[in-house]
Amino acid sequence: MSEGQTMAPGAERIEAIARATIAKLPSEFIAHLGNVVLHIEEFADDATLAEMGIENPFELTGLYSGLAVGSKSIDHSGTMPDMIHLYRRAILDEWVETGVTLEALVAHVVIHEIGHHFGLSDEDMHRLEELAG
């Protein structure tokens, strides 16, 4: 935690960092994120963890649920909106363990999940993270 901070950052702080990160992305990315819902939760639910084969909820900091931009068609109308889930407690745990800034960690997780929205490779996600600074 930063010096003088006595309480763990809440969902509002995580969301503010995530939205600030998104705002720094190149406009061609932002243009395709308008319908993506950003959702901050304490942990992933049991069904999500089971589906991913994860036993410890602290191991999942974020998740993209939806279809990659190039995979959508008219057949997908009426489906649930694309969502980026950020798991606050897992993020905070990693923040304390790694010593990176909360801003850098949240930005990393958000950009990784945005990368899934666009169907990007890990290498492309790293470049996007550099662009968002």
CSV table of C-alpha atoms in Angstrom, one decimal, residues 7-62:
chain,number,residue,atom,x,y,z
A,7,MET,CA,-7.5,1.0,4.0
A,8,ALA,CA,-7.4,-1.2,0.9
A,9,PRO,CA,-8.6,0.6,-2.2
A,10,GLY,CA,-12.2,-0.1,-3.0
A,11,ALA,CA,-14.0,-1.1,-6.2
A,12,GLU,CA,-14.4,2.6,-7.1
A,13,ARG,CA,-10.6,3.2,-7.1
A,14,ILE,CA,-10.0,0.0,-9.2
A,15,GLU,CA,-12.6,1.2,-11.7
A,16,ALA,CA,-11.2,4.7,-11.8
A,17,ILE,CA,-7.7,3.3,-12.6
A,18,ALA,CA,-9.2,0.9,-15.2
A,19,ARG,CA,-11.1,3.7,-16.9
A,20,ALA,CA,-8.1,6.0,-16.9
A,21,THR,CA,-6.1,3.2,-18.6
A,22,ILE,CA,-8.7,2.7,-21.2
A,23,ALA,CA,-8.8,6.5,-21.9
A,24,LYS,CA,-5.0,6.4,-22.7
A,25,LEU,CA,-5.5,3.7,-25.5
A,26,PRO,CA,-5.3,4.7,-29.1
A,27,SER,CA,-8.6,6.0,-30.5
A,28,GLU,CA,-9.0,3.0,-32.9
A,29,PHE,CA,-9.2,0.7,-29.8
A,30,ILE,CA,-11.4,3.0,-27.8
A,31,ALA,CA,-13.9,3.1,-30.7
A,32,HIS,CA,-14.5,-0.6,-30.4
A,33,LEU,CA,-14.9,-0.7,-26.6
A,34,GLY,CA,-18.1,1.3,-26.2
A,35,ASN,CA,-20.3,-1.7,-25.6
A,36,VAL,CA,-17.9,-3.5,-23.3
A,37,VAL,CA,-19.1,-3.5,-19.7
A,38,LEU,CA,-16.4,-3.0,-17.0
A,39,HIS,CA,-17.4,-4.9,-13.8
A,40,ILE,CA,-15.5,-4.9,-10.5
A,41,GLU,CA,-16.1,-7.9,-8.2
A,42,GLU,CA,-14.4,-9.1,-5.1
A,43,PHE,CA,-13.6,-12.5,-6.5
A,44,ALA,CA,-14.6,-14.6,-9.5
A,45,ASP,CA,-17.6,-16.8,-8.7
A,46,ASP,CA,-17.3,-20.5,-8.1
A,47,ALA,CA,-18.8,-21.4,-11.5
A,48,THR,CA,-16.2,-19.3,-13.3
A,49,LEU,CA,-13.3,-20.7,-11.2
A,50,ALA,CA,-14.5,-24.3,-11.8
A,51,GLU,CA,-14.9,-23.6,-15.6
A,52,MET,CA,-11.3,-22.3,-15.7
A,53,GLY,CA,-9.9,-25.1,-13.5
A,54,ILE,CA,-8.8,-22.6,-10.8
A,55,GLU,CA,-9.1,-23.6,-7.2
A,56,ASN,CA,-7.8,-20.5,-5.5
A,57,PRO,CA,-9.8,-17.4,-6.3
A,58,PHE,CA,-6.7,-15.2,-5.6
A,59,GLU,CA,-5.2,-16.6,-8.8
A,60,LEU,CA,-7.6,-14.9,-11.1
A,61,THR,CA,-7.3,-11.1,-11.3
A,62,GLY,CA,-9.3,-10.5,-14.4
